[in-house]
Short mmCIF file of C-alpha atoms in Angstrom, two decimals:
data_model
loop_
_atom_site.label_atom_id
_atom_site.label_comp_id
_atom_site.label_asym_id
_atom_site.label_seq_id
_atom_site.Cartn_x
_atom_site.Cartn_y
_atom_site.Cartn_z
CA UNK X 255 0.00 0.00 0.00
CA UNK X 256 1.73 3.24 -1.10
CA UNK X 257 2.29 5.83 1.57
CA UNK X 258 0.65 8.94 0.17
CA UNK X 259 2.24 11.02 2.88
CA UNK X 260 5.48 10.45 0.98
CA UNK X 261 5.82 12.50 -2.18
CA UNK X 262 5.61 10.24 -5.19
CA UNK X 263 5.96 12.82 -7.95
CA UNK X 264 8.02 15.93 -8.52
CA UNK X 265 5.88 19.06 -8.32
CA UNK X 266 6.69 22.44 -9.82
CA UNK X 267 7.75 23.73 -6.41
CA UNK X 268 10.66 21.27 -6.51
CA UNK X 269 11.99 22.29 -9.92
CA UNK X 270 14.22 25.34 -10.33
CA UNK X 271 15.98 26.30 -13.54
CA UNK X 272 19.41 27.92 -13.71
CA UNK X 273 21.54 29.10 -16.62
CA UNK X 274 25.16 28.89 -15.56
CA UNK X 275 24.63 29.85 -11.90
CA UNK X 276 21.81 32.36 -12.41
CA UNK X 277 18.23 31.36 -11.67
CA UNK X 278 15.74 32.16 -14.42
CA UNK X 279 12.52 33.57 -12.90
CA UNK X 280 9.04 33.12 -14.28
CA UNK X 281 9.83 29.86 -16.08
CA UNK X 282 6.71 28.19 -17.43
CA UNK X 283 8.20 25.19 -19.19
CA UNK X 284 11.57 23.54 -19.72
CA UNK X 285 12.08 20.66 -22.09
CA UNK X 286 15.43 18.86 -22.33
CA UNK X 287 15.90 16.01 -24.78
CA UNK X 288 18.48 13.97 -26.61
CA UNK X 289 18.60 10.97 -28.90
CA UNK X 290 21.87 9.14 -29.40
CA UNK X 291 23.43 8.91 -32.84
CA UNK X 292 23.35 5.13 -33.07
CA UNK X 293 23.19 3.91 -36.66
CA UNK X 294 22.70 0.34 -37.83
CA UNK X 295 25.83 -1.11 -39.39
CA UNK X 296 24.49 -2.68 -42.56
CA UNK X 297 26.66 -4.86 -44.80
CA UNK X 298 26.44 -7.56 -47.43
CA UNK X 299 25.85 -10.90 -45.77
CA UNK X 300 24.31 -9.30 -42.68
CA UNK X 301 22.92 -11.87 -40.25
CA UNK X 302 23.83 -10.35 -36.88
CA UNK X 303 23.15 -6.75 -36.01
CA UNK X 304 25.35 -4.06 -34.58
CA UNK X 305 25.00 -0.29 -34.26
CA UNK X 306 27.74 2.32 -34.21
CA UNK X 307 27.77 6.08 -33.62
CA UNK X 308 27.58 8.18 -36.76
CA UNK X 309 27.17 11.95 -36.92
CA UNK X 310 27.05 14.61 -34.24
CA UNK X 311 25.99 13.94 -30.66
CA UNK X 312 23.60 16.76 -29.83
CA UNK X 313 20.69 17.44 -27.55
CA UNK X 314 18.04 20.12 -27.35
CA UNK X 315 16.54 22.35 -24.68
CA UNK X 316 13.58 24.70 -24.91
CA UNK X 317 12.58 27.20 -22.25
CA UNK X 318 9.58 29.48 -21.93
CA UNK X 319 9.40 32.30 -19.41
CA UNK X 320 6.90 34.94 -18.40
CA UNK X 321 8.45 38.37 -18.77
CA UNK X 322 8.11 39.43 -15.14
CA UNK X 323 11.57 40.87 -14.83
CA UNK X 324 14.44 41.71 -17.13
CA UNK X 325 14.65 39.51 -20.20
CA UNK X 326 17.63 37.21 -19.68
CA UNK X 327 17.21 34.81 -22.60
CA UNK X 328 17.93 37.44 -25.27
CA UNK X 329 21.44 37.81 -23.86
CA UNK X 330 22.43 34.47 -25.39
CA UNK X 331 22.10 35.32 -29.08
CA UNK X 332 25.86 35.88 -29.23
CA UNK X 333 28.82 33.58 -29.53
CA UNK X 334 28.97 32.16 -26.02
CA UNK X 335 27.50 28.87 -24.93
CA UNK X 336 25.83 28.15 -21.63
CA UNK X 337 25.35 25.42 -19.09
CA UNK X 338 21.88 24.81 -17.67
CA UNK X 339 20.53 23.00 -14.63
CA UNK X 340 17.14 21.87 -13.38
CA UNK X 341 17.59 21.20 -9.70
CA UNK X 342 15.21 20.07 -7.00
CA UNK X 343 16.60 22.63 -4.64
CA UNK X 344 19.78 24.63 -4.54
CA UNK X 345 21.49 22.40 -2.01
CA UNK X 346 20.74 19.05 -3.66
CA UNK X 347 23.48 18.63 -6.24
CA UNK X 348 22.71 14.96 -6.78
CA UNK X 349 19.34 15.26 -8.38
CA UNK X 350 19.51 17.32 -11.56
CA UNK X 351 18.96 17.42 -15.22
CA UNK X 352 21.85 19.37 -16.67
CA UNK X 353 23.33 20.34 -19.99
CA UNK X 354 26.68 21.80 -21.00
CA UNK X 355 27.73 23.81 -24.06
CA UNK X 356 24.24 24.86 -25.07
CA UNK X 357 23.90 27.48 -27.82
CA UNK X 358 20.75 29.48 -28.50
CA UNK X 359 19.25 28.79 -31.91
CA UNK X 360 15.97 30.65 -31.61
CA UNK X 361 14.70 33.42 -29.35
CA UNK X 362 11.10 34.55 -29.32
CA UNK X 363 8.93 37.02 -27.47
CA UNK X 364 5.19 37.44 -27.79
CA UNK X 365 2.58 39.68 -26.22
CA UNK X 366 -1.13 39.76 -26.82
CA UNK X 367 -3.86 41.84 -25.26
CA UNK X 368 -5.18 40.13 -22.12
CA UNK X 369 -2.11 38.06 -21.31
CA UNK X 370 1.38 38.56 -19.99
CA UNK X 371 4.32 38.73 -22.39
CA UNK X 372 6.21 35.48 -22.79
CA UNK X 373 9.74 34.85 -23.96
CA UNK X 374 11.17 31.59 -25.15
CA UNK X 375 14.43 30.14 -26.32
CA UNK X 376 15.64 26.96 -27.98
CA UNK X 377 19.17 25.72 -27.39
CA UNK X 378 21.17 23.11 -29.20
CA UNK X 379 23.47 21.22 -26.86
CA UNK X 380 26.91 20.14 -28.06
CA UNK X 381 28.25 19.04 -24.69
CA UNK X 382 26.40 16.53 -22.56
CA UNK X 383 22.80 16.47 -21.41
CA UNK X 384 21.01 14.45 -18.78
CA UNK X 385 22.14 13.43 -15.35
CA UNK X 386 25.80 14.44 -15.60
CA UNK X 387 28.56 15.23 -13.17
CA UNK X 388 31.82 16.81 -14.33
CA UNK X 389 34.23 19.22 -12.70
CA UNK X 390 32.52 22.04 -14.60
CA UNK X 391 28.98 21.12 -13.48
CA UNK X 392 30.10 20.56 -9.89
CA UNK X 393 31.61 24.03 -9.87
CA UNK X 394 28.39 25.58 -11.22
CA UNK X 395 26.23 23.67 -8.73
CA UNK X 396 28.44 24.83 -5.88
CA UNK X 397 27.93 28.44 -6.97
CA UNK X 398 24.19 27.81 -7.25
CA UNK X 399 24.02 26.46 -3.72
CA UNK X 400 25.77 29.49 -2.27
CA UNK X 401 24.16 32.16 -4.44
CA UNK X 402 21.08 34.22 -3.64
CA UNK X 403 18.16 34.35 -6.05
CA UNK X 404 16.09 37.51 -5.95
CA UNK X 405 13.20 38.59 -8.13
CA UNK X 406 12.50 42.27 -8.75
CA UNK X 407 8.96 42.01 -10.04
CA UNK X 408 8.10 44.17 -13.05
CA UNK X 409 4.60 43.91 -14.46
CA UNK X 410 4.11 45.02 -18.05
CA UNK X 411 0.84 46.50 -19.20
CA UNK X 412 -0.59 46.93 -22.70
CA UNK X 413 -0.72 50.67 -22.21
CA UNK X 414 2.98 50.80 -21.37
CA UNK X 415 4.12 49.17 -24.60
CA UNK X 416 5.31 51.35 -27.48
CA UNK X 417 5.76 50.34 -31.12
CA UNK X 418 7.41 52.78 -33.48
CA UNK X 419 5.68 51.88 -36.76
CA UNK X 420 3.72 54.96 -37.88
CA UNK X 421 1.22 52.99 -39.95
CA UNK X 422 -0.09 51.37 -36.76
CA UNK X 423 -0.66 54.59 -34.81
CA UNK X 424 -4.40 54.95 -35.58
CA UNK X 425 -5.07 51.20 -35.55
CA UNK X 426 -5.49 48.65 -32.76
CA UNK X 427 -2.40 46.49 -32.32
CA UNK X 428 -3.72 43.38 -30.59
CA UNK X 429 -0.61 41.28 -30.45
CA UNK X 430 2.96 40.95 -31.56
CA UNK X 431 5.49 38.20 -31.70
CA UNK X 432 9.07 38.47 -32.71
CA UNK X 433 11.77 35.91 -33.16
CA UNK X 434 15.50 35.85 -33.76
CA UNK X 435 16.94 32.78 -35.47
CA UNK X 436 20.63 32.13 -34.85
CA UNK X 437 22.12 29.52 -37.15
CA UNK X 438 24.92 27.70 -35.35
CA UNK X 439 27.58 25.90 -37.30
CA UNK X 440 29.65 23.43 -35.25
CA UNK X 441 33.09 22.58 -36.59
CA UNK X 442 34.40 19.15 -35.58
CA UNK X 443 37.90 17.76 -35.83
CA UNK X 444 39.08 14.17 -35.97
CA UNK X 445 39.68 12.75 -32.51
CA UNK X 446 36.97 14.66 -30.66
CA UNK X 447 33.28 14.13 -29.92
CA UNK X 448 32.70 17.82 -29.25
CA UNK X 449 33.09 20.68 -31.72
CA UNK X 450 36.24 22.74 -31.58
CA UNK X 451 34.31 25.80 -32.72
CA UNK X 452 30.64 26.77 -32.73
CA UNK X 453 30.33 29.56 -35.25
CA UNK X 454 27.31 31.71 -35.93
CA UNK X 455 26.49 31.38 -39.61
CA UNK X 456 25.49 34.96 -40.40
CA UNK X 457 23.13 36.68 -40.56
CA UNK X 458 20.78 36.54 -37.60
CA UNK X 459 17.27 36.38 -39.04
CA UNK X 460 14.64 38.56 -37.43
CA UNK X 461 10.91 38.08 -37.90
CA UNK X 462 8.24 40.35 -36.39
CA UNK X 463 4.52 39.68 -36.68
CA UNK X 464 1.85 42.19 -35.67
CA UNK X 465 -1.86 41.46 -35.43
CA UNK X 466 -3.74 44.69 -36.11
CA UNK X 467 -7.45 45.52 -36.15
CA UNK X 468 -7.82 47.95 -39.01
CA UNK X 469 -9.00 51.55 -38.77
CA UNK X 470 -7.06 53.40 -41.44
CA UNK X 471 -4.23 50.94 -42.15
CA UNK X 472 -3.67 50.56 -45.91
CA UNK X 473 -2.24 47.29 -47.23
CA UNK X 474 0.70 47.24 -49.59
CA UNK X 475 0.57 44.88 -52.59
CA UNK X 476 2.50 41.91 -53.86
CA UNK X 477 3.97 43.62 -56.94
CA UNK X 478 5.30 46.59 -54.99
CA UNK X 479 8.28 44.42 -54.08
CA UNK X 480 11.07 45.05 -54.99
CA UNK X 481 10.55 48.47 -56.60
CA UNK X 482 8.49 50.14 -53.86
CA UNK X 483 9.62 48.10 -50.92
CA UNK X 484 8.42 49.21 -47.47
CA UNK X 485 11.28 49.40 -45.00
CA UNK X 486 10.91 50.23 -41.33
CA UNK X 487 13.13 50.85 -38.35
CA UNK X 488 11.38 49.15 -35.45
CA UNK X 489 11.68 50.20 -31.85
CA UNK X 490 9.54 48.16 -29.44
CA UNK X 491 9.59 48.86 -25.73
CA UNK X 492 7.80 47.09 -22.89
CA UNK X 493 7.59 48.95 -19.56
CA UNK X 494 6.37 48.32 -16.04
CA UNK X 495 2.83 49.69 -15.96
CA UNK X 496 3.38 51.28 -12.52
CA UNK X 497 6.90 52.66 -12.62
CA UNK X 498 7.37 53.04 -16.41
CA UNK X 499 10.71 51.31 -15.94
CA UNK X 500 11.82 49.57 -19.12
CA UNK X 501 11.51 45.79 -18.91
CA UNK X 502 12.58 44.99 -22.43
CA UNK X 503 13.52 47.06 -25.45
CA UNK X 504 14.10 45.90 -29.02
CA UNK X 505 15.60 47.98 -31.82
CA UNK X 506 15.78 46.49 -35.31
CA UNK X 507 16.68 48.61 -38.34
CA UNK X 508 15.93 48.06 -41.99
CA UNK X 509 13.13 45.56 -41.53
CA UNK X 510 11.31 44.94 -44.80
CA UNK X 511 7.63 44.17 -45.16
CA UNK X 512 7.53 40.48 -45.98
CA UNK X 513 3.84 39.52 -45.81
CA UNK X 514 0.37 40.71 -45.06
CA UNK X 515 -2.64 38.55 -44.28
CA UNK X 516 -6.01 40.31 -44.30
CA UNK X 517 -9.04 38.65 -42.75
CA UNK X 518 -12.60 39.68 -42.11
CA UNK X 519 -15.61 37.69 -40.94
CA UNK X 520 -19.06 38.01 -39.42
CA UNK X 521 -17.79 37.70 -35.86
CA UNK X 522 -15.38 40.62 -35.60
CA UNK X 523 -13.57 43.46 -37.23
CA UNK X 524 -11.31 43.45 -40.25
CA UNK X 525 -7.79 42.61 -39.19
CA UNK X 526 -4.42 42.23 -40.80
CA UNK X 527 -1.40 40.21 -39.76
CA UNK X 528 1.68 42.17 -40.84
CA UNK X 529 5.08 40.49 -41.01
CA UNK X 530 8.43 42.27 -41.14
CA UNK X 531 11.77 40.58 -41.62
CA UNK X 532 15.33 41.68 -41.32
CA UNK X 533 18.91 40.61 -40.72
CA UNK X 534 21.52 41.47 -38.19
CA UNK D 164 17.80 -15.08 -56.48
CA UNK D 165 20.46 -13.99 -53.98
CA UNK D 166 19.60 -11.17 -51.60
CA UNK D 167 22.29 -8.85 -50.18
CA UNK D 168 22.11 -10.38 -46.71
CA UNK D 169 23.29 -13.70 -48.15
CA UNK D 170 26.23 -12.19 -50.01
CA UNK D 171 29.25 -12.33 -47.71
CA UNK D 172 32.46 -10.73 -49.01
CA UNK D 173 35.67 -12.53 -48.03
CA UNK D 174 39.31 -11.57 -48.48
CA UNK D 175 41.66 -14.47 -47.78
CA UNK D 176 39.28 -16.13 -45.29
CA UNK D 177 38.40 -12.83 -43.55
CA UNK D 178 34.90 -11.44 -43.95
CA UNK D 179 34.54 -7.67 -44.38
CA UNK D 180 31.62 -5.33 -43.68
CA UNK D 181 31.04 -4.58 -47.34
CA UNK D 182 28.31 -2.10 -48.27
CA UNK D 183 28.74 -2.51 -52.02
CA UNK D 184 30.47 -5.17 -54.12
CA UNK D 185 30.91 -5.73 -57.81
CA UNK D 186 32.56 -8.59 -59.68
CA UNK D 187 33.48 -8.50 -63.34
CA UNK D 188 35.53 -10.35 -65.91
CA UNK D 189 36.08 -9.41 -69.53
CA UNK D 190 37.83 -10.77 -72.59
CA UNK D 191 40.17 -8.70 -74.72
CA UNK D 192 38.28 -9.19 -77.98
CA UNK D 193 39.07 -7.65 -81.33
CA UNK D 194 37.55 -8.23 -84.76
CA UNK D 195 39.58 -9.96 -87.54
CA UNK D 196 39.56 -8.21 -90.93
CA UNK D 197 40.97 -9.64 -94.22
CA UNK D 198 41.27 -8.45 -97.76
CA UNK D 199 38.35 -9.53 -99.90
CA UNK D 200 35.80 -9.27 -97.14
CA UNK D 201 34.03 -6.10 -96.07
CA UNK D 202 33.07 -6.98 -92.50
CA UNK D 203 34.87 -8.89 -89.80
CA UNK D 204 35.42 -12.58 -90.59
CA UNK D 205 35.58 -13.46 -86.91
CA UNK D 206 36.79 -12.24 -83.55
CA UNK D 207 39.58 -13.44 -81.36
CA UNK D 208 41.33 -12.79 -78.13
CA UNK D 209 44.21 -10.31 -78.14
CA UNK D 210 45.45 -10.57 -74.60
CA UNK D 211 44.48 -12.11 -71.31
CA UNK D 212 41.33 -12.00 -69.22
CA UNK D 213 40.90 -8.93 -67.05
CA UNK D 214 38.51 -8.29 -64.23
CA UNK D 215 38.26 -8.24 -60.51
CA UNK D 216 36.39 -7.54 -57.31
CA UNK D 217 35.56 -4.05 -56.12
CA UNK D 218 33.91 -3.29 -52.83
CA UNK D 219 33.47 -0.56 -50.24
CA UNK D 220 33.24 -1.33 -46.54
CA UNK D 221 33.40 -0.12 -42.94
CA UNK D 222 36.87 -0.70 -41.53
CA UNK D 223 37.50 -2.85 -38.45
CA UNK D 224 40.77 -2.30 -36.63
CA UNK D 225 41.49 -5.93 -35.75
CA UNK D 226 40.02 -7.42 -38.92
CA UNK D 227 41.42 -5.46 -41.85
CA UNK D 228 42.90 -7.89 -44.41
CA UNK D 229 43.23 -5.32 -47.20
CA UNK D 230 45.42 -2.84 -45.32
CA UNK D 231 47.51 -5.73 -44.07
CA UNK D 232 48.35 -6.58 -47.68
CA UNK D 233 49.07 -2.92 -48.47
CA UNK D 234 51.58 -2.89 -45.62
CA UNK D 235 53.15 -6.15 -46.86
CA UNK D 236 53.59 -4.75 -50.37
CA UNK D 237 55.17 -1.52 -49.06
CA UNK D 238 57.50 -3.35 -46.69
CA UNK D 239 58.74 -5.70 -49.42
CA UNK D 240 58.73 -3.45 -52.46
CA UNK D 241 62.51 -3.26 -52.77
CA UNK D 242 63.04 -6.93 -52.03
CA UNK D 243 62.67 -9.79 -54.42
CA UNK D 244 59.56 -10.88 -52.59
CA UNK D 245 57.10 -13.28 -54.13
CA UNK D 246 53.49 -12.36 -54.25
CA UNK D 247 50.80 -14.98 -54.46
CA UNK D 248 47.32 -14.25 -55.67
CA UNK D 249 44.79 -13.75 -52.89
CA UNK D 250 41.51 -15.62 -52.88
CA UNK D 251 38.45 -13.38 -52.83
CA UNK D 252 34.83 -14.38 -52.82
CA UNK D 253 31.45 -12.67 -52.84
CA UNK D 254 28.14 -14.45 -52.72
CA UNK D 255 29.65 -17.73 -53.98
CA UNK D 256 31.76 -16.18 -56.77
CA UNK D 257 35.50 -16.48 -56.22
CA UNK D 258 38.73 -15.54 -57.89
CA UNK D 259 42.49 -15.22 -57.43
CA UNK D 260 43.35 -11.54 -57.30
CA UNK D 261 46.03 -8.90 -56.78
CA UNK D 262 45.42 -5.66 -54.89
CA UNK D 263 45.46 -2.72 -57.32
CA UNK D 264 43.97 0.09 -55.28
CA UNK D 265 43.02 0.87 -51.70
CA UNK D 266 41.33 4.08 -50.52
CA UNK D 267 40.39 5.02 -46.98
CA UNK D 268 38.58 8.14 -45.85
CA UNK D 269 37.93 9.45 -42.36
CA UNK D 270 35.78 12.45 -41.51
CA UNK D 271 34.88 13.96 -38.14
CA UNK D 272 32.11 12.08 -36.31
CA UNK D 273 32.23 9.17 -38.73
CA UNK D 274 33.74 5.72 -38.99
CA UNK D 275 36.55 4.90 -41.39
CA UNK D 276 35.30 3.86 -44.82
CA UNK D 277 37.48 2.06 -47.35
CA UNK D 278 37.09 0.97 -50.94
CA UNK D 279 39.35 -1.50 -52.68
CA UNK D 280 39.95 -2.83 -56.13
CA UNK D 281 41.36 -6.33 -56.66
CA UNK D 282 42.36 -7.23 -60.18
CA UNK D 283 42.41 -10.74 -61.59
CA UNK D 284 43.92 -12.31 -64.73
CA UNK D 285 41.99 -15.55 -64.42
CA UNK D 286 38.38 -16.46 -64.74
CA UNK D 287 35.92 -15.96 -61.89
CA UNK D 288 34.45 -19.26 -60.76
CA UNK D 289 31.38 -20.34 -58.80
CA UNK D 290 27.73 -19.41 -58.79
CA UNK D 291 25.41 -17.42 -56.58
CA UNK D 292 25.35 -19.22 -53.25
CA UNK D 293 23.85 -17.91 -50.03
CA UNK D 294 26.73 -17.05 -47.70
CA UNK D 295 25.61 -15.02 -44.70
CA UNK D 296 28.22 -13.37 -42.51
CA UNK D 297 27.98 -13.93 -38.77
CA UNK D 298 29.62 -10.85 -37.31
CA UNK D 299 30.93 -11.18 -33.79
CA UNK D 300 28.91 -8.53 -31.96
CA UNK D 301 29.91 -9.46 -28.44
CA UNK D 302 31.92 -6.99 -26.47
CA UNK D 303 32.80 -3.47 -27.57
CA UNK D 304 32.89 -2.36 -31.18
CA UNK D 305 36.08 -2.94 -33.22
CA UNK D 306 35.02 -0.31 -35.74
CA UNK D 307 37.74 2.19 -36.72
CA UNK D 308 36.31 5.61 -35.83
CA UNK D 309 37.32 9.25 -36.01
CA UNK D 310 36.62 9.71 -32.31
CA UNK D 311 39.46 7.33 -31.47
CA UNK D 312 42.00 8.61 -34.01
CA UNK D 313 45.25 10.16 -32.85
CA UNK D 314 48.15 11.90 -34.53
CA UNK D 315 51.84 11.37 -33.80
CA UNK D 316 55.25 12.76 -34.57
CA UNK D 317 57.32 9.60 -34.53
CA UNK D 318 55.78 7.86 -31.50
CA UNK D 319 54.80 10.90 -29.47
CA UNK D 320 51.16 11.92 -29.62
CA UNK D 321 50.59 15.43 -30.94
CA UNK D 322 47.87 17.05 -28.86
CA UNK D 323 47.85 20.51 -30.39
CA UNK D 324 46.61 21.33 -33.85
CA UNK D 325 43.37 20.33 -35.52
CA UNK D 326 42.97 17.84 -38.34
CA UNK D 327 39.51 17.86 -39.89
CA UNK D 328 39.79 15.04 -42.41
CA UNK D 329 42.14 12.22 -43.40
CA UNK D 330 42.26 10.38 -46.71
CA UNK D 331 44.63 7.66 -47.85
CA UNK D 332 45.07 6.06 -51.26
CA UNK D 333 47.37 3.29 -52.46
CA UNK D 334 47.91 2.15 -56.02
CA UNK D 335 49.96 -0.83 -57.18
CA UNK D 336 50.87 -2.08 -60.64
CA UNK D 337 51.13 -5.77 -61.52
CA UNK D 338 52.67 -7.29 -64.65
CA UNK D 339 51.31 -10.63 -65.88
CA UNK D 340 53.53 -12.84 -68.03
CA UNK D 341 51.81 -15.19 -70.44
CA UNK D 342 53.03 -18.15 -72.46
CA UNK D 343 51.46 -19.90 -75.42
CA UNK D 344 49.19 -22.74 -74.39
CA UNK D 345 48.03 -21.08 -71.17
CA UNK D 346 45.02 -18.84 -70.57
CA UNK D 347 46.19 -17.70 -67.16
CA UNK D 348 49.54 -15.92 -66.72
CA UNK D 349 52.40 -18.16 -65.70
CA UNK D 350 53.82 -15.42 -63.52
CA UNK D 351 52.61 -12.11 -62.07
CA UNK D 352 55.24 -9.66 -60.88
CA UNK D 353 54.87 -6.61 -58.72
CA UNK D 354 55.78 -3.48 -60.70
CA UNK D 355 55.56 -0.37 -58.59
CA UNK D 356 53.30 1.40 -56.13
CA UNK D 357 52.52 4.83 -54.78
CA UNK D 358 50.57 6.13 -51.84
CA UNK D 359 49.04 9.49 -51.01
CA UNK D 360 47.92 10.94 -47.71
CA UNK D 361 45.65 14.00 -47.50
CA UNK D 362 44.99 15.92 -44.33
CA UNK D 363 42.46 18.71 -43.86
CA UNK D 364 43.69 21.68 -41.80
CA UNK D 365 42.41 25.10 -40.76
CA UNK D 366 45.68 26.95 -41.42
CA UNK D 367 47.73 27.60 -44.53
CA UNK D 368 51.42 27.01 -44.95
CA UNK D 369 53.17 27.25 -48.28
CA UNK D 370 55.19 24.23 -49.36
CA UNK D 371 58.60 24.49 -51.05
CA UNK D 372 58.56 23.78 -54.78
CA UNK D 373 61.49 21.40 -54.45
CA UNK D 374 59.62 19.23 -52.01
CA UNK D 375 59.47 19.40 -48.26
CA UNK D 376 59.35 16.49 -45.87
CA UNK D 377 56.08 16.28 -44.01
CA UNK D 378 57.78 15.80 -40.64
CA UNK D 379 59.16 19.33 -40.61
CA UNK D 380 56.26 20.85 -42.56
CA UNK D 381 53.42 19.69 -40.33
CA UNK D 382 54.97 18.25 -37.18
CA UNK D 383 52.95 15.05 -37.71
CA UNK D 384 54.04 11.90 -39.51
CA UNK D 385 51.72 9.15 -38.25
CA UNK D 386 48.01 8.58 -37.90
CA UNK D 387 46.69 5.78 -35.69
CA UNK D 388 43.06 4.82 -35.90
CA UNK D 389 42.00 2.93 -32.80
CA UNK D 390 38.73 1.06 -32.41
CA UNK D 391 35.71 2.48 -30.59
CA UNK D 392 36.53 0.06 -27.80
CA UNK D 393 39.37 2.44 -26.95
CA UNK D 394 36.84 4.87 -25.49
CA UNK D 395 35.76 2.30 -22.94
CA UNK D 396 38.51 -0.20 -22.34
CA UNK D 397 41.59 1.62 -23.57
CA UNK D 398 42.19 -1.01 -26.23
CA UNK D 399 45.60 -0.61 -27.86
CA UNK D 400 44.75 -2.18 -31.23
CA UNK D 401 45.12 0.32 -34.06
CA UNK D 402 45.72 0.80 -37.77
CA UNK D 403 48.79 2.94 -38.42
CA UNK D 404 49.38 5.16 -41.43
CA UNK D 405 53.01 6.21 -41.49
CA UNK D 406 53.99 9.05 -43.80
CA UNK D 407 57.39 9.83 -42.31
CA UNK D 408 59.83 10.93 -45.05
CA UNK D 409 56.86 11.57 -47.34
CA UNK D 410 57.09 14.74 -49.42
CA UNK D 411 54.46 17.47 -49.57
CA UNK D 412 53.01 17.14 -53.06
CA UNK D 413 50.36 19.85 -53.00
CA UNK D 414 48.60 22.38 -50.80
CA UNK D 415 45.10 23.57 -51.64
CA UNK D 416 42.84 25.96 -49.75
CA UNK D 417 39.15 26.63 -50.26
CA UNK D 418 36.17 28.22 -48.57
CA UNK D 419 32.44 27.56 -48.79
CA UNK D 420 29.31 29.10 -47.31
CA UNK D 421 28.90 28.68 -43.56
CA UNK D 422 32.22 26.87 -43.28
CA UNK D 423 35.75 27.66 -42.22
CA UNK D 424 38.50 28.06 -44.78
CA UNK D 425 40.12 24.67 -45.17
CA UNK D 426 43.51 23.61 -46.46
CA UNK D 427 44.19 20.14 -47.84
CA UNK D 428 47.79 19.01 -47.72
CA UNK D 429 48.70 16.00 -49.85
CA UNK D 430 51.76 13.89 -49.14
CA UNK D 431 53.13 11.35 -51.59
CA UNK D 432 55.47 8.38 -51.39
CA UNK D 433 56.62 6.01 -54.15
CA UNK D 434 57.67 2.37 -53.98
#
């Protein structure tokens, strides 16, 4: 007869997520996965079966976070890799899911009227992932156990968000989502299971989508590209609705209008989904 | 009908992990023309049979019959050594052959792949017969792999530097001697051989036109490919490619999208 006084499952209160030795607040979901690179060795005359490693050994991690404080995930669009840890509590170094040498491949942030803004990131892992213990992870976990996590709460509000696109000024922007894709190119040498370099294959690809209920917004047209291309410099700022302190600010120049989707129906107002793209 | 899983490839009693195999034999036919007749009156043989076995395979460190024969040829090239034909078979077809080419390639994160060409001057015998290959899968893998490849200067491991690819090729020439009354050659002599090593680097270094020894040019003169078992048990079985006293034949650099600039250095030796 199971003793239900004893905890049989791991609740959210016993899962804390750290990048390097910094706790990430507001985490909604973390997914860590890997599949080994075993490949069947097939040959003429095959009657017994063997598998060998072929190709890269990589894992993947995805994180989503409510934007309740400064955006941390966008800091990892550069060249540096990270280590990450899901621990039961800061003192328990034995029980963890960890990864080393993770590199961000996609960053996203979305905000729609009636909900809190969410950020997300996907990482590709070139080190190890799972229940691992190395000198590097032990050092990080020691710093985690002695560090202090603090959360300075910042609550964004729809009225404290500014978008610099003039064509939207007399229209209702209902939602936005933006993403930054970072293509990582690992370079491997003979004699090593880990890459010697992880290069960013330029450029970074930026995509911004805006959902707008139309008042006086005028659509462009397909044939206007490339001769009358619409180009915008986007500045998007999210602020604390009480203190007006900036929570997150994005500046992207030379974004080009990539797509428009216009929709109208009996249940609402005419709306357009406007997509801008750019490179950095 | 013979399916691939019943087509074992054997080199001198050793099975290999062949992924492709082809067997061929051809006559040296020519038409006979005479005055007074417009077309050919007949056809006849003008030379011996030619053919052979060609196959590509995954290399095993402790079961590599082809590289063993390459090493034997190189070690005895300046002696008056005798070379006997080697028995090869594939799916019930068999022949007596001489090694004419051997190529091995090794890329990061992959296992060593080789392809060989065995030439024969006699007819191929046999018929399609089911011959499955029972690979010994117990214990750790004996597969030659890039993860367990190391580079040496003489016998000291070189830990600095980065090699991104390794390719090896060996070519040997054989001379058959025929006599009237015999279809097969009465004697086959070794003629000459050459080998090339190519290494992929991330740096560029010009080579001297007059030829520069690889030892001083690169600071590496040996490659040892250990088996995957080395990761776990520290197995010391390896295949060694020794290019000491080899001369730098060419240096080529190139770049491609989303890749580093790579230099391929080719070293050549003759026998």
